[in-house]
Coordinates of C-alpha atoms in Angstrom, one line a residue:
Chain V
M1 CA 40.8 45.4 6.7
A2 CA 38.5 44.8 9.5
L3 CA 37.6 47.3 11.5
S4 CA 38.3 47.7 14.9
P5 CA 35.7 49.7 17.8
D6 CA 38.5 52.6 17.7
D7 CA 38.1 52.6 13.9
V8 CA 34.1 52.9 13.9
R9 CA 34.5 55.6 16.7
K10 CA 36.8 57.4 13.5
V11 CA 34.4 56.8 11.2
G12 CA 32.0 58.2 13.6
S13 CA 33.1 61.4 14.1
L14 CA 34.0 61.9 10.5
A15 CA 30.2 61.1 9.7
R16 CA 29.2 63.5 12.7
L17 CA 28.1 60.7 14.4
A18 CA 28.4 60.6 18.2
L19 CA 28.1 56.8 18.8
T20 CA 27.8 54.9 22.3
D21 CA 29.8 52.3 23.3
D22 CA 26.8 50.1 23.3
E23 CA 26.6 51.0 19.6
V24 CA 30.2 50.3 18.8
E25 CA 30.1 47.2 20.1
H26 CA 27.3 46.2 18.4
L27 CA 27.7 48.0 15.2
T28 CA 31.6 46.7 14.9
P29 CA 30.8 43.1 13.4
Q30 CA 27.9 44.0 11.4
L31 CA 30.0 46.7 9.5
N32 CA 32.8 44.0 9.2
D33 CA 30.4 41.3 8.0
L34 CA 29.9 43.9 4.8
I35 CA 33.7 45.0 4.7
A36 CA 34.4 41.2 4.0
Q37 CA 31.8 41.4 1.1
F38 CA 33.8 44.6 -0.2
E39 CA 37.1 42.7 0.1
R40 CA 35.1 40.1 -2.9
L41 CA 35.5 43.0 -5.6
Q42 CA 39.4 42.8 -5.5
A43 CA 39.0 39.7 -7.4
V44 CA 37.7 41.5 -10.7
D45 CA 39.8 42.6 -12.8
T46 CA 39.2 46.2 -13.8
S47 CA 42.6 47.5 -15.6
G48 CA 41.4 49.8 -18.3
V49 CA 37.8 50.0 -16.8
P50 CA 35.9 53.6 -16.9
A51 CA 34.5 54.4 -13.4
M52 CA 30.5 55.2 -13.9
S53 CA 29.0 57.7 -11.6
H54 CA 25.5 57.5 -13.2
A55 CA 23.9 55.1 -15.3
V56 CA 22.9 57.7 -17.8
P57 CA 25.1 60.5 -19.2
V58 CA 24.6 63.5 -17.0
V59 CA 25.8 67.0 -18.2
A60 CA 25.6 70.2 -16.1
F61 CA 24.8 72.7 -18.1
L62 CA 23.9 76.1 -16.8
R63 CA 20.0 77.4 -17.1
E64 CA 19.1 80.9 -18.6
D65 CA 20.1 83.9 -16.6
V66 CA 16.8 84.6 -15.5
V67 CA 15.4 85.8 -12.2
V68 CA 13.1 83.2 -11.2
P69 CA 10.7 83.1 -7.7
S70 CA 12.2 81.8 -4.8
L71 CA 10.8 80.5 -1.3
P72 CA 10.1 83.6 0.7
K73 CA 12.6 83.6 4.1
A74 CA 9.9 83.6 6.4
V75 CA 8.7 80.5 5.3
V76 CA 12.4 79.0 5.0
L77 CA 12.6 80.0 8.4
A78 CA 9.7 78.9 9.7
M79 CA 11.2 75.0 9.1
G80 CA 14.1 75.7 11.6
P81 CA 14.0 74.4 14.8
E82 CA 15.6 77.2 16.5
V83 CA 15.4 80.7 14.7
D84 CA 15.8 84.2 15.1
E85 CA 12.9 86.3 13.6
L86 CA 14.2 89.6 14.0
L87 CA 17.8 89.1 12.6
G88 CA 16.1 86.8 10.0
G89 CA 18.3 83.8 10.8
F90 CA 18.8 80.3 12.0
V91 CA 20.4 80.2 15.6
V92 CA 23.7 77.5 15.9
P93 CA 25.9 77.9 18.9
Q94 CA 28.4 79.9 19.3
V95 CA 31.0 79.1 16.3
L96 CA 33.9 81.5 17.1
A97 CA 36.1 81.4 20.6
G98 CA 35.6 84.6 22.7
D99 CA 32.8 86.0 25.1
A100 CA 29.1 84.4 24.3
Chain I
M1 CA -19.5 50.9 -1.0
S2 CA -17.5 48.5 -0.9
E3 CA -17.7 47.5 -4.8
I4 CA -16.0 51.5 -5.0
T5 CA -12.9 50.4 -3.7
N6 CA -12.6 47.2 -5.9
L7 CA -12.3 49.3 -8.8
T8 CA -9.1 50.4 -10.6
A9 CA -7.8 53.7 -11.1
T10 CA -8.6 53.8 -14.7
E11 CA -12.3 52.7 -14.0
I12 CA -12.1 55.7 -11.5
A13 CA -11.0 58.2 -13.7
S14 CA -13.3 57.2 -16.4
A15 CA -16.3 57.4 -14.0
V16 CA -15.5 60.1 -12.7
R17 CA -14.7 62.3 -16.2
E18 CA -18.1 60.7 -17.5
G19 CA -20.3 62.3 -14.2
I20 CA -21.6 58.6 -13.2
V21 CA -20.1 59.0 -9.9
S22 CA -18.7 61.8 -7.7
A23 CA -14.9 62.6 -6.8
V24 CA -15.9 63.4 -3.4
D25 CA -18.3 59.2 -3.5
I26 CA -15.1 58.1 -4.5
L27 CA -12.7 59.6 -1.7
D28 CA -15.4 58.4 0.8
A29 CA -15.6 54.9 -0.4
F30 CA -12.2 55.2 0.2
L31 CA -11.3 56.6 3.6
D32 CA -13.8 54.3 5.0
R33 CA -12.3 51.5 3.8
I34 CA -8.9 52.7 5.1
A35 CA -10.8 53.4 8.5
D36 CA -11.9 49.7 8.6
V37 CA -8.5 48.3 7.6
D38 CA -5.4 50.5 8.2
P39 CA -5.5 50.0 11.9
H40 CA -4.7 46.2 11.3
V41 CA -1.9 47.0 8.2
G42 CA -0.5 49.8 9.2
A43 CA 0.3 51.4 5.7
F44 CA -0.3 54.7 6.6
L45 CA 1.5 57.4 8.9
I46 CA -0.5 60.2 7.9
V47 CA -4.3 60.1 6.1
T48 CA -4.7 63.8 4.4
S49 CA -8.9 63.6 5.0
D50 CA -9.0 67.6 4.7
A51 CA -6.8 68.0 1.8
A52 CA -8.2 64.8 -0.3
R53 CA -11.2 66.4 0.4
Q54 CA -10.7 69.8 -1.0
A55 CA -8.7 68.1 -3.8
A56 CA -12.0 65.8 -4.8
T57 CA -14.5 69.1 -4.2
A58 CA -12.3 70.7 -6.7
V59 CA -12.6 67.7 -9.4
D60 CA -15.8 67.6 -9.3
A61 CA -16.7 71.3 -9.3
K62 CA -14.3 71.5 -12.7
I63 CA -17.0 68.5 -14.1
A64 CA -19.5 70.4 -13.1
A65 CA -17.9 73.1 -14.9
G66 CA -17.4 71.5 -18.1
I67 CA -13.4 71.3 -17.5
D68 CA -11.3 67.9 -18.1
P69 CA -9.9 67.9 -14.5
G70 CA -7.5 65.4 -15.9
K71 CA -6.5 61.9 -16.7
L72 CA -6.8 60.8 -13.3
A73 CA -9.6 62.7 -12.1
G74 CA -10.7 61.8 -8.8
V75 CA -8.5 58.4 -8.3
P76 CA -7.1 58.6 -4.6
I77 CA -3.4 58.2 -4.3
A78 CA -1.2 57.2 -1.5
I79 CA 2.3 58.6 -1.3
K80 CA 5.7 57.1 0.2
D81 CA 6.6 59.7 2.7
N82 CA 9.6 60.9 1.5
M83 CA 8.4 63.0 -1.3
C84 CA 7.6 66.3 -0.3
T85 CA 4.3 67.3 0.3
R86 CA 3.7 71.0 0.9
G87 CA 1.6 71.9 4.1
I88 CA 1.7 68.2 5.0
A89 CA 4.1 66.2 7.2
T90 CA 7.5 64.5 5.6
T91 CA 9.0 62.5 8.0
C92 CA 10.8 59.5 6.0
A93 CA 10.0 57.6 8.6
S94 CA 12.7 59.0 10.9
K95 CA 12.7 60.6 14.1
L96 CA 14.9 63.3 12.8
L97 CA 12.6 64.5 10.6
D98 CA 9.4 64.2 12.6
G99 CA 7.2 67.5 12.3
F100 CA 8.7 68.9 9.4
I101 CA 6.6 70.3 7.2
P102 CA 8.1 71.2 3.4
P103 CA 7.4 74.6 1.8
Y104 CA 7.2 73.0 -1.6
D105 CA 5.8 70.2 -3.4
A106 CA 7.5 67.3 -5.3
T107 CA 7.2 67.5 -9.2
V108 CA 5.2 64.1 -9.4
I109 CA 2.9 65.5 -6.7
T110 CA 2.4 68.9 -9.1
R111 CA 1.8 66.4 -11.8
L112 CA -0.5 64.0 -9.9
Q113 CA -2.7 67.0 -8.5
D114 CA -2.6 68.8 -12.3
A115 CA -4.0 65.4 -13.6
G116 CA -6.6 65.8 -11.2
A117 CA -5.4 62.8 -8.6
V118 CA -6.9 62.6 -4.7
I119 CA -3.5 62.8 -2.7
I120 CA -5.3 60.4 0.1
G121 CA -2.4 60.4 2.7
K122 CA 1.3 59.4 3.1
T123 CA 2.9 56.0 4.1
N124 CA 5.4 54.2 5.9
L125 CA 8.6 53.1 4.9
D126 CA 11.9 52.0 6.5
E127 CA 13.9 55.3 7.7
F128 CA 15.0 57.6 4.6
A129 CA 14.1 54.1 2.9
M130 CA 17.2 52.1 4.2
G131 CA 15.6 48.8 4.4
S132 CA 14.0 45.7 3.0
S133 CA 10.8 45.4 5.4
C134 CA 9.4 48.4 7.0
E135 CA 10.8 47.5 10.1
N136 CA 13.6 50.4 10.2
S137 CA 10.5 52.6 10.5
A138 CA 10.7 55.0 13.6
L139 CA 7.3 55.6 13.5
G140 CA 5.0 52.5 12.9
V141 CA 4.3 49.0 12.2
T142 CA 3.6 47.9 8.7
R143 CA 1.9 44.2 8.0
N144 CA 1.8 42.3 5.1
P145 CA -2.4 42.2 4.2
W146 CA -1.6 38.4 3.1
D147 CA -0.6 37.5 6.3
L148 CA -0.2 40.1 9.3
S149 CA 2.5 38.6 10.8
K150 CA 5.0 38.9 7.8
V151 CA 6.7 42.2 6.7
P152 CA 5.4 44.1 3.7
G153 CA 8.6 44.4 2.4
G154 CA 10.7 47.5 2.0
S155 CA 11.6 50.3 1.5
S156 CA 8.3 51.4 -0.1
G157 CA 6.3 48.6 2.3
G158 CA 3.5 51.0 3.2
S159 CA 2.8 52.0 -0.3
A160 CA 3.0 47.9 -1.4
A161 CA 0.4 47.5 1.6
A162 CA -2.0 50.3 0.7
V163 CA -2.4 49.0 -2.9
A164 CA -2.7 45.2 -1.7
A165 CA -5.5 46.2 0.9
R166 CA -7.6 47.8 -1.5
L167 CA -6.9 51.3 0.3
V168 CA -5.9 52.8 -3.2
P169 CA -5.9 51.8 -6.2
I170 CA -2.4 53.6 -7.0
A171 CA 0.1 54.7 -4.4
L172 CA 3.9 56.0 -5.5
G173 CA 7.3 54.4 -3.8
S174 CA 11.3 55.3 -4.3
D175 CA 13.2 52.2 -5.5
T176 CA 16.7 52.9 -4.8
G177 CA 17.9 48.8 -5.0
G178 CA 14.7 47.4 -4.9
S179 CA 12.3 49.3 -2.5
I180 CA 9.2 49.1 -5.4
R181 CA 9.9 45.6 -6.4
Q182 CA 10.5 43.8 -3.5
P183 CA 7.4 44.6 -1.6
A184 CA 5.2 44.4 -4.7
A185 CA 6.9 41.2 -4.7
F186 CA 6.0 40.4 -1.0
C187 CA 2.2 41.7 -1.1
G188 CA 1.2 40.7 -4.5
T189 CA 1.1 43.4 -6.3
I190 CA 2.7 45.3 -9.3
G191 CA 5.8 47.6 -8.6
L192 CA 7.6 49.2 -11.5
K193 CA 10.9 51.1 -11.3
P194 CA 11.1 53.4 -14.1
T195 CA 14.6 53.9 -16.2
Y196 CA 16.7 56.3 -14.4
G197 CA 15.8 59.7 -15.1
M198 CA 12.1 58.7 -16.4
V199 CA 10.2 60.5 -13.4
S200 CA 11.7 63.5 -12.2
R201 CA 13.3 63.2 -8.6
F202 CA 12.4 67.0 -7.4
G203 CA 11.6 67.3 -3.8
L204 CA 11.8 63.0 -3.5
V205 CA 14.2 63.4 -0.2
A206 CA 17.5 62.0 -1.3
F207 CA 19.1 58.5 -0.2
A208 CA 21.7 57.3 -3.3
S209 CA 20.9 60.0 -6.3
S210 CA 22.4 58.2 -9.1
L211 CA 20.1 55.1 -8.4
D212 CA 16.8 56.6 -6.8
Q213 CA 13.8 56.7 -8.9
I214 CA 10.1 57.2 -8.1
G215 CA 7.7 54.8 -9.4
P216 CA 4.1 53.3 -8.7
F217 CA 2.3 50.4 -7.5
A218 CA -1.2 49.0 -9.0
N219 CA -3.0 45.9 -9.0
T220 CA -3.6 46.2 -12.5
V221 CA -1.2 47.1 -15.9
D222 CA -3.5 50.2 -16.9
D223 CA -3.4 51.7 -13.9
I224 CA 0.2 51.4 -13.9
A225 CA 0.9 52.8 -17.9
L226 CA -1.8 55.7 -16.7
V227 CA 0.0 57.0 -13.8
M228 CA 3.0 56.6 -15.8
E229 CA 1.9 58.6 -18.4
V230 CA 1.3 61.3 -15.5
L231 CA 4.7 61.2 -13.8
S232 CA 6.9 60.9 -16.8
G233 CA 8.7 63.3 -19.0
H234 CA 11.2 66.0 -18.8
D235 CA 11.2 68.2 -15.7
P236 CA 14.0 71.2 -15.4
K237 CA 14.4 71.4 -12.0
D238 CA 16.1 67.7 -11.9
S239 CA 19.2 67.8 -13.5
T240 CA 19.5 64.1 -14.0
S241 CA 15.4 64.3 -16.0
L242 CA 15.9 62.6 -19.1
P243 CA 15.1 65.2 -22.2
I244 CA 11.8 63.1 -23.3
D245 CA 8.3 63.3 -23.3
A246 CA 6.6 60.8 -21.6
P247 CA 5.4 58.0 -23.7
E248 CA 2.1 56.5 -24.2
L249 CA 2.4 53.8 -22.4
M250 CA -1.7 53.1 -22.3
K251 CA -1.5 52.3 -26.0
A252 CA 1.7 51.0 -26.3
S253 CA 1.4 48.5 -24.0
H254 CA -1.5 46.2 -25.9
G255 CA -0.6 43.4 -28.0
D256 CA 0.9 40.0 -28.4
I257 CA 4.0 39.0 -27.6
K258 CA 4.4 36.4 -30.3
G259 CA 8.5 36.1 -31.3
L260 CA 9.3 37.9 -27.9
R261 CA 12.9 36.9 -26.8
I262 CA 12.9 36.3 -22.9
G263 CA 16.5 35.4 -21.4
I264 CA 17.1 34.1 -18.7
P265 CA 20.0 34.9 -16.5
D266 CA 21.3 32.2 -15.0
E267 CA 23.4 33.7 -12.2
Y268 CA 20.0 34.8 -10.7
F269 CA 18.9 31.3 -9.7
A270 CA 21.9 30.6 -8.2
D271 CA 22.3 29.4 -4.2
G272 CA 20.2 31.3 -1.8
I273 CA 17.0 31.4 -4.4
S274 CA 14.0 29.4 -2.4
E275 CA 13.0 25.8 -4.9
P276 CA 9.2 27.3 -4.8
V277 CA 10.3 30.7 -6.0
R278 CA 12.2 28.9 -9.0
E279 CA 9.5 26.8 -9.5
A280 CA 7.3 30.1 -9.9
V281 CA 9.6 32.1 -12.1
M282 CA 9.6 28.7 -14.5
E283 CA 5.9 28.8 -14.5
V284 CA 6.0 32.3 -15.6
V285 CA 8.4 31.1 -18.5
D286 CA 5.9 28.4 -19.5
K287 CA 3.0 30.7 -19.7
L288 CA 5.4 33.1 -21.9
V289 CA 6.1 30.2 -24.2
E290 CA 2.7 29.6 -24.2
L291 CA 2.1 33.4 -25.5
G292 CA 4.5 33.2 -28.3
A293 CA 7.7 33.9 -26.6
V294 CA 10.9 32.5 -27.6
V295 CA 13.0 31.6 -24.2
S296 CA 16.8 31.3 -24.0
H297 CA 19.4 30.7 -21.2
L298 CA 22.6 33.6 -21.1
S299 CA 24.9 34.3 -18.3
M300 CA 25.8 37.9 -17.1
P301 CA 28.8 37.1 -15.3
H302 CA 29.4 39.9 -12.8
T303 CA 25.8 39.4 -11.4
E304 CA 27.8 38.1 -8.4
Y305 CA 29.3 41.9 -7.3
T306 CA 25.9 43.6 -7.2
L307 CA 26.0 43.3 -3.9
P308 CA 29.3 45.0 -2.7
A309 CA 29.1 47.2 -5.3
Y310 CA 25.8 48.4 -4.6
Y311 CA 26.6 48.3 -1.1
I312 CA 29.4 51.0 -1.6
V313 CA 28.2 52.8 -4.2
A314 CA 24.7 53.6 -2.2
P315 CA 26.1 53.8 1.3
A316 CA 28.5 56.5 0.1
E317 CA 26.2 58.9 -2.0
A318 CA 23.6 58.3 1.4
S319 CA 26.4 59.5 4.0
S320 CA 26.9 62.4 1.4
N321 CA 23.3 63.1 1.1
L322 CA 22.8 63.0 4.9
A323 CA 25.5 65.4 5.9
R324 CA 22.6 67.8 5.5
Y325 CA 20.9 66.5 8.8
D326 CA 22.6 68.7 11.3
G327 CA 20.2 70.2 13.6
V328 CA 20.0 73.5 11.9
R329 CA 17.7 74.1 9.4
Y330 CA 14.4 71.6 9.7
G331 CA 13.9 68.7 11.8
N332 CA 14.4 68.0 15.5
R333 CA 17.6 69.5 17.3
A334 CA 19.2 68.1 20.3
S335 CA 19.1 70.4 23.4
K336 CA 22.0 71.9 25.8
T337 CA 24.8 71.7 23.1
L338 CA 28.0 73.2 23.3
S339 CA 29.4 73.7 19.4
H340 CA 28.2 73.4 15.8
E341 CA 30.0 69.9 15.9
D342 CA 28.6 68.8 19.2
L343 CA 24.9 70.1 18.1
A344 CA 25.3 68.1 14.6
E345 CA 26.9 65.1 16.1
K346 CA 23.8 64.6 18.6
T347 CA 21.3 65.8 16.8
R348 CA 22.7 62.7 14.4
E349 CA 23.2 60.1 17.0
Q350 CA 19.5 60.8 18.7
G351 CA 17.6 61.1 15.4
F352 CA 18.8 58.1 13.4
G353 CA 18.2 54.6 13.8
P354 CA 20.7 51.5 13.4
E355 CA 20.4 51.0 9.7
V356 CA 20.9 54.6 8.7
K357 CA 23.5 54.8 11.2
R358 CA 25.2 51.6 9.8
R359 CA 25.1 53.2 6.2
I360 CA 26.1 56.4 6.9
L361 CA 29.7 54.6 8.5
I362 CA 29.8 52.3 5.7
G363 CA 29.5 54.8 3.7
T364 CA 32.0 57.3 5.0
Y365 CA 34.8 54.5 5.6
A366 CA 34.3 54.1 1.9
L367 CA 35.0 57.7 0.9
S368 CA 37.4 58.1 3.5
A369 CA 41.5 58.6 2.8
G370 CA 43.3 55.6 2.5
Y371 CA 40.0 53.5 1.3
Y372 CA 38.5 55.5 -1.9
D373 CA 40.3 53.9 -4.1
A374 CA 39.9 50.1 -3.0
F375 CA 36.5 50.7 -2.4
Y376 CA 34.4 53.3 -4.3
H377 CA 36.3 53.7 -6.9
K378 CA 36.6 49.8 -7.7
A379 CA 33.2 49.8 -6.7
M380 CA 32.3 52.4 -9.8
Q381 CA 34.2 50.1 -11.9
V382 CA 32.7 47.2 -11.2
R383 CA 29.0 49.1 -11.6
T384 CA 30.5 49.5 -15.5
L385 CA 31.2 45.5 -16.1
I386 CA 27.5 44.9 -14.2
Q387 CA 25.9 47.7 -16.7
Q388 CA 27.7 46.1 -19.6
D389 CA 26.5 42.7 -18.8
F390 CA 23.0 44.3 -19.6
V391 CA 23.8 46.1 -22.6
K392 CA 25.7 42.8 -23.8
A393 CA 22.3 40.3 -22.8
F394 CA 20.2 42.7 -24.5
E395 CA 22.0 42.3 -27.9
H396 CA 20.5 38.6 -27.6
V397 CA 17.5 38.7 -25.8
D398 CA 14.5 41.6 -25.5
V399 CA 13.8 41.0 -21.7
L400 CA 14.8 39.5 -19.1
I401 CA 13.2 37.7 -16.3
T402 CA 14.3 36.7 -12.8
P403 CA 12.7 36.0 -9.2
T404 CA 11.9 39.4 -7.6
T405 CA 13.2 38.2 -4.4
P406 CA 14.9 34.8 -3.3
T407 CA 11.7 33.9 -1.0
T408 CA 8.0 35.1 -0.3
A409 CA 7.6 37.3 2.7
F410 CA 9.6 36.8 6.0
G411 CA 8.0 37.3 9.5
I412 CA 8.0 40.1 11.4
G413 CA 11.4 40.4 13.2
E414 CA 12.9 37.3 11.7
K415 CA 15.7 39.2 10.5
S416 CA 16.0 42.6 11.8
D417 CA 19.0 42.5 13.8
D418 CA 21.0 40.5 10.5
P419 CA 21.8 43.1 8.6
L420 CA 23.4 41.0 5.9
A421 CA 20.3 38.3 5.8
M422 CA 18.3 41.6 5.4
K423 CA 20.3 42.7 2.2
L424 CA 20.3 39.7 0.7
S425 CA 16.6 39.8 0.3
D426 CA 17.5 42.4 -2.2
I427 CA 19.8 40.6 -4.6
C428 CA 17.6 40.1 -7.7
T429 CA 16.6 43.8 -7.9
L430 CA 20.1 45.5 -6.7
S431 CA 21.5 45.3 -10.8
A432 CA 18.5 47.6 -12.4
N433 CA 19.6 50.4 -10.3
L434 CA 23.3 50.0 -10.4
A435 CA 22.4 50.2 -14.5
G436 CA 19.7 52.5 -14.8
V437 CA 17.3 49.9 -16.7
P438 CA 13.8 49.7 -15.7
G439 CA 12.4 46.5 -13.7
I440 CA 8.5 45.2 -13.0
S441 CA 7.6 43.1 -10.4
I442 CA 4.5 41.1 -11.1
P443 CA 2.2 38.7 -8.9
A444 CA 3.1 35.2 -10.0
G445 CA 0.9 33.1 -7.9
F446 CA 1.3 31.7 -4.2
D447 CA 3.0 29.3 -2.0
D448 CA 2.1 26.7 0.4
E449 CA 1.4 29.5 3.1
G450 CA -0.8 31.6 0.8
L451 CA 1.9 34.2 0.2
P452 CA 2.8 36.0 -3.3
F453 CA 5.6 35.3 -5.4
G454 CA 6.8 37.9 -7.6
V455 CA 8.6 37.9 -10.8
Q456 CA 10.9 40.4 -12.4
L457 CA 11.0 41.4 -15.5
L458 CA 13.9 43.8 -16.7
G459 CA 14.7 45.4 -20.0
P460 CA 16.9 48.3 -21.7
A461 CA 16.7 51.5 -21.0
L462 CA 13.1 53.5 -21.6
S463 CA 11.8 50.1 -22.4
E464 CA 8.9 50.3 -19.8
A465 CA 5.7 49.9 -23.2
L466 CA 7.5 46.6 -23.6
L467 CA 8.0 45.5 -19.9
L468 CA 3.9 46.4 -19.5
K469 CA 2.8 44.8 -22.7
V470 CA 4.6 41.4 -21.3
S471 CA 3.1 41.9 -17.9
R472 CA 0.1 42.6 -19.4
A473 CA -0.2 39.6 -21.7
Y474 CA 0.7 36.9 -18.4
L475 CA -1.6 38.4 -15.8
D476 CA -4.3 38.4 -18.5
A477 CA -3.8 34.8 -19.1
T478 CA -3.9 34.4 -15.3
N479 CA -6.2 35.5 -12.8
W480 CA -3.4 36.5 -9.7
T481 CA -4.4 40.4 -9.7
D482 CA -8.1 39.3 -9.2
Q483 CA -7.3 37.9 -6.1
E484 CA -7.1 40.2 -2.9
P485 CA -6.7 39.2 0.8
V486 CA -9.1 38.8 3.3
L487 CA -9.2 41.5 5.9

């Protein structure tokens, strides 16, 4: 199941990483080294073995429906690299097609 | 002032609480030592002198007013820079988060402050805690205090180096696959990875949520016990926090180890473990037998699958956790972008270093359509088998002893572009995270080059007191923790 450079570009796109050609060339054999390790797992008989997502049981529960303080909007916005303080939001490039 | 920096945290807290020395005097001694030594070691990314002085002054004011400032009164503590500190930059040693200032504290920070600790700065790490040498930091080089040409280990290398160099008596790290125990071994300190869920992860920047656990570095068992009493215990802000109170580890970690059953899992001594490391572990075993322990060999047959299982599970979780860094809400962002996709792709491409990209790619691949069953689901099943190996082992023995690392510290640059070789340095520590059990690395002497050996003890879930008791018995019978690097 070795990856080709095109596969690496495709995975990069899924992961939202705009990889350069040099990176793809460098990363492809490194990723294949690791994937070759993964293949070893196929030798393990796991029929009937449950999959474990957490080592201890994690139970999702609802907390009491009580209003507690959260971070003030201005404090949260202060972390943003580009914000519109007047509208009170984070600025992103245009999402919908149409006039800017 | 030099003698102050040789005090343990337990001694400092006791002296400050009794009014023998002020918290500000303690702080000044450590700040002087950091100014002298850290230019050579590079443990800290930032030293927060002003905030530390305010905290120390507040402790002294409480003493003057007759109020108990807490168990860690006046103890300077360093924090790995992947734990959120309100008003203080938290970078994860990444260009992507350079300049990010969190608006809240991690639970561990709040608990330390409430116990009178003085947070003195943030330490270097491999970017987003991904690595084994600190060389993946985008923000600086950290050197091993025992030999400045060697790595301190990673990913919590800055915290391990800071404790080894006596820049602080205690530092916090995080351990996802060995990131506390491996640098503790390389730097000759004690490093504890607690049971999963023992210490709150709230405010710890997530790498692999089902494996991440915060824990301490220190030079004595007392100091590990002291700080764990403060850090442990349920936190409603972390849904994976265990519903337990903090255990009384200081009291419970004393006593003899007569009749203690120690297991040697043979698979941990397979090819790749250097002969000197193997001998160092066996010398520890001999000492424990002298102290009354009973030793037996056993098999943990799925050990050989730990590395592939880990390097599917951890990157899969990382690829999901790190999806949040898209340049919108915090951190750096790429300029001149055309769309939201373009903004995310360029921000991430420019912000993440090579190891973080490798892990995001591997994780995305393992979770992608067509490979999920073959890789991710299979790895989660193998994880069950690895945990069952531990359950079966602990039916026969109380603790397991293994090397912490296959070799002593390697050279800076030696493995930095060979990701697989780098990952093999964590081969002995990955299983504890997959199984959720606690592990500790303790100093076990020095090799021919004067580099420290580390030995790992593993126990069942919630056996921290026992691990500390065994560590104490061994370290009391040797003088390793009295030795410090010449800097």
